[in-house]
XYZ file of C-alpha atoms in Angstrom:
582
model
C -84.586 69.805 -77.600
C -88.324 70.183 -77.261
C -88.676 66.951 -79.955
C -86.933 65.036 -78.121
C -88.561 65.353 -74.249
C -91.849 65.008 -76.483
C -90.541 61.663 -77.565
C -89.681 60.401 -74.156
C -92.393 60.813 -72.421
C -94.334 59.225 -75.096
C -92.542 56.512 -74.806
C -92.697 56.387 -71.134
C -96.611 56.210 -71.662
C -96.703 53.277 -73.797
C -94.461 51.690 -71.891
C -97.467 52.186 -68.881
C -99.848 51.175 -71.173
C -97.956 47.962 -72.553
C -97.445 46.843 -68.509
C -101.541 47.701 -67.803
C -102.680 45.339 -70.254
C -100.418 42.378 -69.085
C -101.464 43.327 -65.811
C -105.096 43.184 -66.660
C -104.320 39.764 -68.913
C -103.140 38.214 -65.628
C -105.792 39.619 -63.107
C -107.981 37.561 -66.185
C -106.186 34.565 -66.184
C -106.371 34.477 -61.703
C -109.617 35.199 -62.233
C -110.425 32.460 -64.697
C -108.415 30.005 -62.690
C -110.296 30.573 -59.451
C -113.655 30.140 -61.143
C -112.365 27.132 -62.417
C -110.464 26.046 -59.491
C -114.056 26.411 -57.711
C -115.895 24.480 -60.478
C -113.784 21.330 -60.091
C -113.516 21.460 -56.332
C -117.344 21.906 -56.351
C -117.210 18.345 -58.713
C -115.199 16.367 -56.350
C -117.308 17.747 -53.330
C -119.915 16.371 -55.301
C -118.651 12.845 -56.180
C -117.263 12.600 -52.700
C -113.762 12.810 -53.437
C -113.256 15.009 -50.142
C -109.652 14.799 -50.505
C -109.175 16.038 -53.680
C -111.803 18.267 -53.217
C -110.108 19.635 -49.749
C -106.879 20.441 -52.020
C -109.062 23.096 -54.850
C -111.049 24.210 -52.423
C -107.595 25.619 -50.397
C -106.548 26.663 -53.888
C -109.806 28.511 -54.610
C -109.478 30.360 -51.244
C -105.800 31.556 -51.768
C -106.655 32.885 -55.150
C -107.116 36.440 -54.270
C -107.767 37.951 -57.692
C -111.574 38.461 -56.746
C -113.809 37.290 -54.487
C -115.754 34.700 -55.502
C -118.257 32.465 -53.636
C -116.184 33.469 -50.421
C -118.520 31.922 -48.219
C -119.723 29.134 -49.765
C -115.304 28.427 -50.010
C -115.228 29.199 -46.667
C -117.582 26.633 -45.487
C -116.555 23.681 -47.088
C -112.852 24.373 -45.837
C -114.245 24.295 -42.369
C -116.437 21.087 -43.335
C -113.237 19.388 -44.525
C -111.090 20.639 -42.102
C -110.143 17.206 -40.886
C -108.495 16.639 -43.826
C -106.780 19.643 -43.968
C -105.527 18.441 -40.288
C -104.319 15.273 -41.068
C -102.541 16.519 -44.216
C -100.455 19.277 -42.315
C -99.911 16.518 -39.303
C -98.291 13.957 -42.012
C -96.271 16.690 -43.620
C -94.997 17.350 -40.199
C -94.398 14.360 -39.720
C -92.610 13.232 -42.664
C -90.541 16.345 -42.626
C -89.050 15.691 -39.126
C -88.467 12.180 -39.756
C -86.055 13.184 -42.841
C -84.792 16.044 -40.715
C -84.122 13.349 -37.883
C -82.206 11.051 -40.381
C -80.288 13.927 -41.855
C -78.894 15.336 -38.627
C -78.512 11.411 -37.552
C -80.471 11.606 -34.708
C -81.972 8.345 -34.153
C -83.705 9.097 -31.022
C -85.816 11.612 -32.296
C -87.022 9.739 -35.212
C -88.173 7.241 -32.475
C -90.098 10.029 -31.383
C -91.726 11.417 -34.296
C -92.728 7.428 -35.275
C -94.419 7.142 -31.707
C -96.115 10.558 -32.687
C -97.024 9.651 -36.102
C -98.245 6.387 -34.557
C -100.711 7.861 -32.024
C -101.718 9.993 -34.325
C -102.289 7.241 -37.153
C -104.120 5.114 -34.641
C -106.410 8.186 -33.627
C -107.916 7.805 -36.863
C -107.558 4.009 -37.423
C -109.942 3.097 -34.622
C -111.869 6.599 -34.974
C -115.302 6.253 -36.030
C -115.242 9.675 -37.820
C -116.741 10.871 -40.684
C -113.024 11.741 -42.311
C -111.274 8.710 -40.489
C -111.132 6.681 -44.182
C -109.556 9.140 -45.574
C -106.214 8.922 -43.515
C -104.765 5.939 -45.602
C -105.476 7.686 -48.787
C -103.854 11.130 -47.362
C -100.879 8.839 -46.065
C -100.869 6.836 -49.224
C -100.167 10.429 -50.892
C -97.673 12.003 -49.281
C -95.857 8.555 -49.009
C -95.201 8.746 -45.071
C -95.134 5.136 -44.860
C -92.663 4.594 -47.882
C -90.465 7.607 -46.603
C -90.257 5.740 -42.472
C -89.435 2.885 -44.265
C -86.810 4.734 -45.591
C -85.646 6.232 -42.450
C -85.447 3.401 -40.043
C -83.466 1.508 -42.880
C -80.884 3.973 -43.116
C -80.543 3.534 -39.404
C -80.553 -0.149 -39.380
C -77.869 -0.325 -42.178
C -75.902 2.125 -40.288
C -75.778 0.194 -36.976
C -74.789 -3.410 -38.560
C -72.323 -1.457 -40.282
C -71.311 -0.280 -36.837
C -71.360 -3.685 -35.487
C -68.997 -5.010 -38.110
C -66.688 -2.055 -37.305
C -66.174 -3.059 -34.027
C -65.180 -6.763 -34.995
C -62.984 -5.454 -37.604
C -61.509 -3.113 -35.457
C -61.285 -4.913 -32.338
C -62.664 -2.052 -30.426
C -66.055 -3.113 -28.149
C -66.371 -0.208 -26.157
C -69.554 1.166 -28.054
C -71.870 -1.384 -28.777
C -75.178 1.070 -28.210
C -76.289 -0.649 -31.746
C -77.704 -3.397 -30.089
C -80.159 -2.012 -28.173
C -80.679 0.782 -31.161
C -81.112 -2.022 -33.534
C -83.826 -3.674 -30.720
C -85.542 -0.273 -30.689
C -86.378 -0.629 -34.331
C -90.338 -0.894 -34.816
C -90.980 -4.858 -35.551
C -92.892 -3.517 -38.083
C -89.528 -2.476 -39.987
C -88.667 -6.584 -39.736
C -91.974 -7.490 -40.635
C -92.514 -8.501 -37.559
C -91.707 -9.378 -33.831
C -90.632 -12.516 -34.671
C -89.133 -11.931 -37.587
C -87.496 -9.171 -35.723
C -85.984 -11.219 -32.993
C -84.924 -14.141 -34.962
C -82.905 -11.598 -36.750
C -81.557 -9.577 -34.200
C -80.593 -12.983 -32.328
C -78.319 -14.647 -35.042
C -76.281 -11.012 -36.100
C -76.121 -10.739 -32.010
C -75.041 -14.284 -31.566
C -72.778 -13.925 -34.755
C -71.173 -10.760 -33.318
C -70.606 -12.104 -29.388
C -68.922 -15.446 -30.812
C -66.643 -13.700 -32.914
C -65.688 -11.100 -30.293
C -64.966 -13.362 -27.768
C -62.616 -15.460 -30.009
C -60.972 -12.305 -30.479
C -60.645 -11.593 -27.017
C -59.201 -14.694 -26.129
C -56.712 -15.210 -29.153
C -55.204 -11.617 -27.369
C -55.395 -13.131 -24.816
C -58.152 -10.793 -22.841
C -59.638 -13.235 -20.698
C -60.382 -10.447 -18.087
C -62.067 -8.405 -20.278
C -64.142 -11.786 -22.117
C -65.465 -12.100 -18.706
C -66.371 -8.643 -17.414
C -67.791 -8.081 -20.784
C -69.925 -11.428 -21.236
C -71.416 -10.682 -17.240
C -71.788 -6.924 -18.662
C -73.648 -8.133 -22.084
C -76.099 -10.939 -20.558
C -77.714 -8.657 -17.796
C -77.724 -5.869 -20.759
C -79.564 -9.258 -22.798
C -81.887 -9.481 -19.498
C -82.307 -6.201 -18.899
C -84.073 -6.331 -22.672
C -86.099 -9.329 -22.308
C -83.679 -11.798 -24.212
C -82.006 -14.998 -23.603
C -78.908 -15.167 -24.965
C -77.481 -18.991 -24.500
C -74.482 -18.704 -26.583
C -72.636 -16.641 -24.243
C -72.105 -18.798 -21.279
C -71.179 -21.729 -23.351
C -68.918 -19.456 -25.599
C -67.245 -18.169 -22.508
C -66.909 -22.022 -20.939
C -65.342 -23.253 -23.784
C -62.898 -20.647 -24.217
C -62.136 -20.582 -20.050
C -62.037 -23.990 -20.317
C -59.825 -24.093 -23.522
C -57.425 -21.786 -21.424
C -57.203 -23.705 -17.914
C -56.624 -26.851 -19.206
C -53.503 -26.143 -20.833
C -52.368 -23.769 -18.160
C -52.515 -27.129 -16.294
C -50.963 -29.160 -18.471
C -47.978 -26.116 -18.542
C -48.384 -26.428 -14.903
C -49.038 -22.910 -14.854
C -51.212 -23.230 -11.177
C -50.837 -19.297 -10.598
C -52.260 -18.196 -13.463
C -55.064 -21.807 -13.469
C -56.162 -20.553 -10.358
C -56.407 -17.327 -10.829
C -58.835 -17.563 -14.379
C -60.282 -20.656 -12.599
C -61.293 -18.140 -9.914
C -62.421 -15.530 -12.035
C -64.844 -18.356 -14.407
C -66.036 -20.049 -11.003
C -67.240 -16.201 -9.892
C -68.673 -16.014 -13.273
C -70.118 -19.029 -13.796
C -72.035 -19.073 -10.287
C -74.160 -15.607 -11.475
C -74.499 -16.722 -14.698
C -74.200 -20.873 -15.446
C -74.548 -22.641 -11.869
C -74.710 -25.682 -13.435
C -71.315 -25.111 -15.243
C -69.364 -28.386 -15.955
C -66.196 -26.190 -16.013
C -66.640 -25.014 -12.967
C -67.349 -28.479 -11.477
C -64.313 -29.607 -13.341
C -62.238 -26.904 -11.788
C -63.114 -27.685 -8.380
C -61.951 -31.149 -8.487
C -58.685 -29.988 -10.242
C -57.815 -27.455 -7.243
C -58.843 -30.104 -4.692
C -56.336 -32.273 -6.407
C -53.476 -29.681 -6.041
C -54.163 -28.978 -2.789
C -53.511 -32.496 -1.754
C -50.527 -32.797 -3.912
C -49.358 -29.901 -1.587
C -50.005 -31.492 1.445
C -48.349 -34.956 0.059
C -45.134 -32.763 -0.687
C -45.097 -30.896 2.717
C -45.153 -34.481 3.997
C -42.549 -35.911 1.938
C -40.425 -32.800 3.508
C -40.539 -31.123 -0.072
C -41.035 -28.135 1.578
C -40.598 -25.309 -0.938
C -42.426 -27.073 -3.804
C -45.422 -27.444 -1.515
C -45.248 -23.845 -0.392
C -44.904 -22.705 -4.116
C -47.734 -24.817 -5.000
C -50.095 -23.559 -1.910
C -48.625 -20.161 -3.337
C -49.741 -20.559 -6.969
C -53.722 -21.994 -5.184
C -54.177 -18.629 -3.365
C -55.498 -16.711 -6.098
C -58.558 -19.273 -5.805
C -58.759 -19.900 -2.336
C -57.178 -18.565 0.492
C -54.238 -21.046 1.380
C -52.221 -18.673 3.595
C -53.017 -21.027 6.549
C -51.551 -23.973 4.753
C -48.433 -21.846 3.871
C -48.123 -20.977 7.350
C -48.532 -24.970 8.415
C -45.774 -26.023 5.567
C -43.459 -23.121 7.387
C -43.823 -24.564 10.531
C -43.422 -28.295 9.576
C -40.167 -26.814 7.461
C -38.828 -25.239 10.507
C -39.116 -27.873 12.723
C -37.494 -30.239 10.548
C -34.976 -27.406 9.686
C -34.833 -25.002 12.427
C -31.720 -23.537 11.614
C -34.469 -21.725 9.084
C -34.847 -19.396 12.232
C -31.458 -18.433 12.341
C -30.219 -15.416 9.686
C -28.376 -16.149 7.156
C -24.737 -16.429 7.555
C -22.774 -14.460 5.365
C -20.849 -16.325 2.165
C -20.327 -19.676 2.534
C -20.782 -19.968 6.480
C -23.176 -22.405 7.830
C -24.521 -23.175 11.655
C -22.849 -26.298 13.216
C -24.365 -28.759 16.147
C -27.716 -27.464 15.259
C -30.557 -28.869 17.337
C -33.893 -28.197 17.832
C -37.827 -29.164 18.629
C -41.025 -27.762 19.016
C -43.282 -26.458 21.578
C -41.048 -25.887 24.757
C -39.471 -22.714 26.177
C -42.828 -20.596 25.314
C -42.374 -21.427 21.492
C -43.735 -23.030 18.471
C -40.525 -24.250 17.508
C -36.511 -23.531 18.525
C -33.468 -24.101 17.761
C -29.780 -24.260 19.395
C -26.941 -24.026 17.067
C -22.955 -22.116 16.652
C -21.311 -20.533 13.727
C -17.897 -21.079 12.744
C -16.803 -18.344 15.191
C -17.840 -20.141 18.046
C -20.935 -17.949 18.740
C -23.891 -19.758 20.422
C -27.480 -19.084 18.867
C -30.766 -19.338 20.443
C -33.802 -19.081 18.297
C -37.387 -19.191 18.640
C -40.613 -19.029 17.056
C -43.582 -17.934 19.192
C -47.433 -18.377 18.678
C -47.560 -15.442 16.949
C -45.144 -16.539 14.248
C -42.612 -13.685 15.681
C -39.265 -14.897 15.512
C -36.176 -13.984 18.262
C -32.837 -14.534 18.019
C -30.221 -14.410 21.037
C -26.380 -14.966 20.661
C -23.323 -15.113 23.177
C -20.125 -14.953 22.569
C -18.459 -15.779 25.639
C -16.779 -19.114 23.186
C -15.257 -17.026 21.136
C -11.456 -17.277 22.561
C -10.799 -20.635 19.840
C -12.076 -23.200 21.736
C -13.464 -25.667 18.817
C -16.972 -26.932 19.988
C -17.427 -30.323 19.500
C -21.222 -30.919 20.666
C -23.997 -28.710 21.753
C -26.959 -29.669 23.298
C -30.204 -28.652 25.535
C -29.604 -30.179 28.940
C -33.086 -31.728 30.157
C -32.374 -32.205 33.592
C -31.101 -28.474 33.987
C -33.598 -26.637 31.646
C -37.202 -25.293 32.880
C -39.836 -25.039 31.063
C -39.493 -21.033 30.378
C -35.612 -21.157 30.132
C -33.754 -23.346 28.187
C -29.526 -24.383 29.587
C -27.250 -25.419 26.521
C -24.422 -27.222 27.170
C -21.499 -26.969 25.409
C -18.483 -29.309 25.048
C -15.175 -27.923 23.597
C -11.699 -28.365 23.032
C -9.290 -28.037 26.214
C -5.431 -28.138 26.400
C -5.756 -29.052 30.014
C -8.113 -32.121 30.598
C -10.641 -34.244 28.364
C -13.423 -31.276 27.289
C -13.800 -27.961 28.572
C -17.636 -27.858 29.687
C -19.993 -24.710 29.102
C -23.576 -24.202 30.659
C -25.615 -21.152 29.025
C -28.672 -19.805 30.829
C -31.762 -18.583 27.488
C -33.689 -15.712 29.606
C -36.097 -14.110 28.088
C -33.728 -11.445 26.558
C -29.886 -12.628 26.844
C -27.770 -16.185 27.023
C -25.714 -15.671 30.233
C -22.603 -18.311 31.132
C -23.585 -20.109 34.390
C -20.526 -22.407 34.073
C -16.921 -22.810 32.590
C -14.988 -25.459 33.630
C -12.411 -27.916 31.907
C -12.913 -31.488 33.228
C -12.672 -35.145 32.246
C -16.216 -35.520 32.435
C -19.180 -33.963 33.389
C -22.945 -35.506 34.563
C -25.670 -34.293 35.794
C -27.610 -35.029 38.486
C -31.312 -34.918 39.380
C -31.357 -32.558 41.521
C -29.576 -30.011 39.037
C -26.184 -30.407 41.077
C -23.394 -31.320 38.572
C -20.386 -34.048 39.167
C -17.142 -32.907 37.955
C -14.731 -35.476 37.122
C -11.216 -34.246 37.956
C -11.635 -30.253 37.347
C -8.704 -28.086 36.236
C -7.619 -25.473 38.938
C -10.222 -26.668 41.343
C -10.110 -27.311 44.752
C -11.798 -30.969 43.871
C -8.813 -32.027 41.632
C -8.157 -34.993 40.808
C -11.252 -36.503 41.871
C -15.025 -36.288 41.192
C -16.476 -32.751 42.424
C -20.050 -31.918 43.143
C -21.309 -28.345 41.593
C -24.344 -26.831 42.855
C -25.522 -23.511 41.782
C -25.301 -20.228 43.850
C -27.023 -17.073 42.461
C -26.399 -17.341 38.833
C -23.152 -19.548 38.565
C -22.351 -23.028 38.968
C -19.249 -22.861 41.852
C -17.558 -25.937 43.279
C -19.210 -27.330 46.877
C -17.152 -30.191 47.524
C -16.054 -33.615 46.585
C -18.400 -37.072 45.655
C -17.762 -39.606 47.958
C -17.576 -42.593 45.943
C -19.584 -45.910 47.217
C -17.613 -49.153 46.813
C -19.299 -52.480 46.483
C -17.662 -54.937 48.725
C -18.007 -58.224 50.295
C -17.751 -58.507 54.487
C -14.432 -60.014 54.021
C -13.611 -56.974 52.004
C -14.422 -54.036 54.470
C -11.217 -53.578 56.279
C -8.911 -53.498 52.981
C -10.992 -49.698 52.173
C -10.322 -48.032 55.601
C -10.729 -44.447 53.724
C -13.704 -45.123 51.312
C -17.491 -45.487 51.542
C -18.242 -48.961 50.884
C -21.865 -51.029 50.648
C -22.898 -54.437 51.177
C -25.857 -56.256 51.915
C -26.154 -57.894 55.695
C -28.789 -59.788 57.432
C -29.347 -57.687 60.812
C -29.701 -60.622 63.794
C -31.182 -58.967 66.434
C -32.953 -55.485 67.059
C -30.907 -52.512 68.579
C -31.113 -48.702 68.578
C -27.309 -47.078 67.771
C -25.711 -50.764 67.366
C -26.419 -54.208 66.369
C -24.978 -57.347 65.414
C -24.995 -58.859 61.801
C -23.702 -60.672 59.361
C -22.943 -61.200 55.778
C -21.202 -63.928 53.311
C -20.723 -65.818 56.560
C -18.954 -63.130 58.762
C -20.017 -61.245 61.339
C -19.879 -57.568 61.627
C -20.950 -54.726 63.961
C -22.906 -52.240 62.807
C -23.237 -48.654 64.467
C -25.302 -45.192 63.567
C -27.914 -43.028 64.145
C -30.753 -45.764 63.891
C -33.170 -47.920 65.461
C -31.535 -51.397 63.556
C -34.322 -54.520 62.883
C -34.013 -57.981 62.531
C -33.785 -58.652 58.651
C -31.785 -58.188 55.413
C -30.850 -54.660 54.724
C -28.339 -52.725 52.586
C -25.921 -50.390 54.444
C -23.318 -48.325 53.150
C -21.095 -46.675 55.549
C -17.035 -46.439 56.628
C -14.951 -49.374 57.908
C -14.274 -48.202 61.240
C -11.657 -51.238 63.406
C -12.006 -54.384 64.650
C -13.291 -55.416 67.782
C -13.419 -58.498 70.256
C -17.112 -59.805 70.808
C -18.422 -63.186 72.274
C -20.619 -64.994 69.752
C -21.624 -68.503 70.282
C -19.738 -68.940 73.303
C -16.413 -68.030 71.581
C -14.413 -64.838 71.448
C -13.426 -63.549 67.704
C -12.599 -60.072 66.205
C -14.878 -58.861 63.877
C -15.239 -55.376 62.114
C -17.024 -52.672 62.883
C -18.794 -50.230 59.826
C -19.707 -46.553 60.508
C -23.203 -46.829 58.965
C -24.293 -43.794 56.661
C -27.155 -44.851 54.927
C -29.761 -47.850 56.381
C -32.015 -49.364 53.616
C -34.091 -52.410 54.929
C -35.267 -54.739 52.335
């Protein structure tokens, strides 16, 4: 037992000896390297190789195996400390530019170049005693090679972007551009090379985009994006032709054959939409010149078809134009013109087959733009109007409706005023020649102001109506005068009727009113003495009687004895009514 714990712990001590001496063959080797590390730091110091120098001199310091011209170490760090600056400044640099690419953040390598780039051009334009040796530090580490690097990784990844989107047919992120623009020129070699590039892949890119739009036929979206994309161009300092004449020749492409499909809704409403385009963006567009004149055309054409009383074409056409230009005002005209050559248009539509009959019409009377007069098959009487406003009334009556078949309907002129219309009707009648309606158009109602069956009917100037031979009137059989009382027409008595004759004729009409033109002989107040186709008469009435031709009309009244020339004859005498002298 004792043996043995002898044994072990001389084994333990040559096992502390064994680790001593490698410990002490190390501590020699540290020590040998930092003398020597010193030595050749102290030879490029010498030869002016600060650089390399900078590099054994740090090595010399961290080489803590004994201390060893400390100060002297010490001092030339702080000499060359410069160096030592723009080493850990590139390092930095370089690191966060990889870092940047690796977590694809290309806005902070945009950074760390501008950093890198001030920094660089601190020392390119210094006048320092260490400013030289910033290319050779660069040159190095390889910062240059490695940005190179970088921004290409970025570049490759945004064209692959861009061709994405065209495969794809998805636009709504095309940040590339501008990304791609952000590039350092240097990267392209430079700013022209770096334009003319960027310039065709744009152009390359917007031409084949928009051919996509339009063959899907996204002519919206072509022109909200191609407004969008130019002021995104301006915005960024670059002209970018291609678009507006891309966009022309597709718009233009488009319109025409809508045109020749006669297509005007959907013409007018992409003409609209390139015309707005085209005036923020191409002024001088020959599209949009071209488009004018087309429209101008069409708008004619719909006036020549409202004129030729095509009246729903030219309406559908004016329709199809408003999407370019406000044509409600034309539509409105066409309307009116429509309803006054058809103004049973005011009148609702009959149900089934049932149309209006004796429709009449006319514009601007009775406090409207246009009216009509008109009856259905049920013998109902219409009134319609259309007022400035373009609000439409309708009044009905159906006072007809008992099966009397009209046979004309008409406004009456004479009997009409200017704020209320009177329609006369003529209808069937079992009993004389017509039976003869008059209808009153108030403001609100048609009221019946006369029903009568008659031979005839006329009216007179003063609005009084002559009756000829009226059923189940007092006036029977002859011609009866009608004058209005209140709101009806009523029977006032009977026409006298006025019978031309001849003096030689006068006493065979003892009960009528006759006329005849006399030559008066000789002045006289109540009576007088005339004659007429070589007869004498006596004339008597209620008026101062001159010498001269006159026309009298009046009652044959009797003979009576008078002395003319010396000689006694019988001659008539006339009741005069009326005294006329010529």
């Amino acid at each position: 037992m004792m043996t043995r714990r002898l044994f072990s712990l001389q084994s333990l001590l040559l096992a502390l000896c064994i680790i001593m001496l490698v410990l002490i063959g190390y501590k020699g080797i540290e020590i040998s390297a930092k003398i020597a590390s010193f030595k050749e730091a102290e030879r490029l110091y010498a030869e002016k190789d600060l650089v390399s120098a900078e590099t054994w001199y740090l090595k010399t310091r961290d080489n803590r195996s004994i201390l060893y011209h400390e100060d002297e170490v010490a001092a030339r760090l702080e000499e060359l400390a410069p160096i030592t600056k723009m080493k850990l400044q590139l390092d930095f640099y370089d690191s966060e530019g990889a870092k940047a690419v690796a977590d694809g953040q290309f806005d902070r390598l945009l950074e760390i170049y501008a950093e890198l780039s001030k920094f660089r051009n601190t020392y390119y334009t210094g006048d320092g005693p260490y400013s030289v040796y910033y290319r050779e530090i660069s040159q190095a580490i390889g910062v240059s090679e490695h940005f190179v690097s970088y921004f290409t990784q970025f570049k490759n990844q945004f064209y692959a972007e861009m061709n994405s989107n065209l495969e794809n047919q998805n636009y709504d992120d095309e940040s590339f551009k501008w990304k791609l623009l952000k590039i350092p020129e240097i990267f392209y070699g430079d700013q022209e090379k770096q334009i003319s590039e960027l310039i065709a892949a744009y152009e390359d890119y917007d031409l084949k985009k928009y051919d996509a739009l339009a063959t899907n036929g996204l002519y919206d979206r072509l022109l909200t994006d191609a407004e969008a994309v130019l002021s995104a161009y301006s915005n960024n300092d670059l002209k970018a032709p291609w678009v507006a004449s891309k966009v022309e020749e597709l718009m233009g492409a488009l319109v025409r054959q809508e045109l020749e499909n006669n297509n005007y809704s959907s013409f007018a409403r992409h003409a609209k939409q390139y015309n707005t385009f085209a005036a923020k963006v191409n002024p001088k567009s020959s599209l949009a010149a071209y488009v004018e004149g087309q429209i101008a055309k069409l708008m004619k054409q719909a006036k020549s078809l409202s004129r030729d009383g095509a009246y729903q074409e030219a309406i559908d056409l004016y329709t199809s134009l408003n999407p370019y230009q406000d044509t409600s005002e034309a539509v409105s005209q066409v309307q009116l013109a429509w309803m006054a050559a058809e103004p049973v248009l005011l009148l609702p539509q009959l149900e089934g087959d049932k149309q209006y009959t004796h429709v009449t019409g006319g514009t601007k009377s009775y406090n409207a733009q246009i009216y009509v007069v008109a009856a259905d098959d049920e013998n109902r009487v219409y009134f319609g109007k259309m007022n400035d406003q373009s609000n439409i009334q309708v009044l009905t009556n159906t006072d007809l409706m008992s099966g009397n078949s009209i046979q004309s309907l008409s406004i009456d002129p004479t009997l009409s005023t200017r704020q209320n219309p009177v329609i006369k009707v003529t209808a069937e009648s079992l009993n004389r020649n017509a039976l003869y309606a008059l209808f009153e158009v108030s403001e609100s109602s048609i009221e019946l102001i006369l029903w009568v069956e008659a031979d005839d009917l006329e009216t007179n100037s003063d609005g009084s109506l002559l009756v000829d031979n009226p059923y189940g009137s007092a006036g029977e059989g002859q011609v009866s005068i009608y004058e209005r009382i209140d709101s009806y027409y009523q029977f006032t008595g009977v026409k006298k009727f006025i019978r031309d004759v001849t003096a030689d004729q006068v006493a065979q009409y003892p009960n009528d009113m006759i006329r005849l033109l006399c030559t008066v002989t000789q002045p006289g107040f109540l009576e007088t003495l005339a004659y007429a186709d070589d007869t004498d008469i006596v004339l008597k009435g209620n008026f101062d009687f001159s010498e001269g031709d006159a026309v009298i009309t009046g009652t044959f009244l009797q003979y009576t004895d008078i002395i003319v020339r010396g000689e006694w004859i019988s001659v008539p005498v006339i009741q005069v009514e009326t005294y006329e002298p010529k």
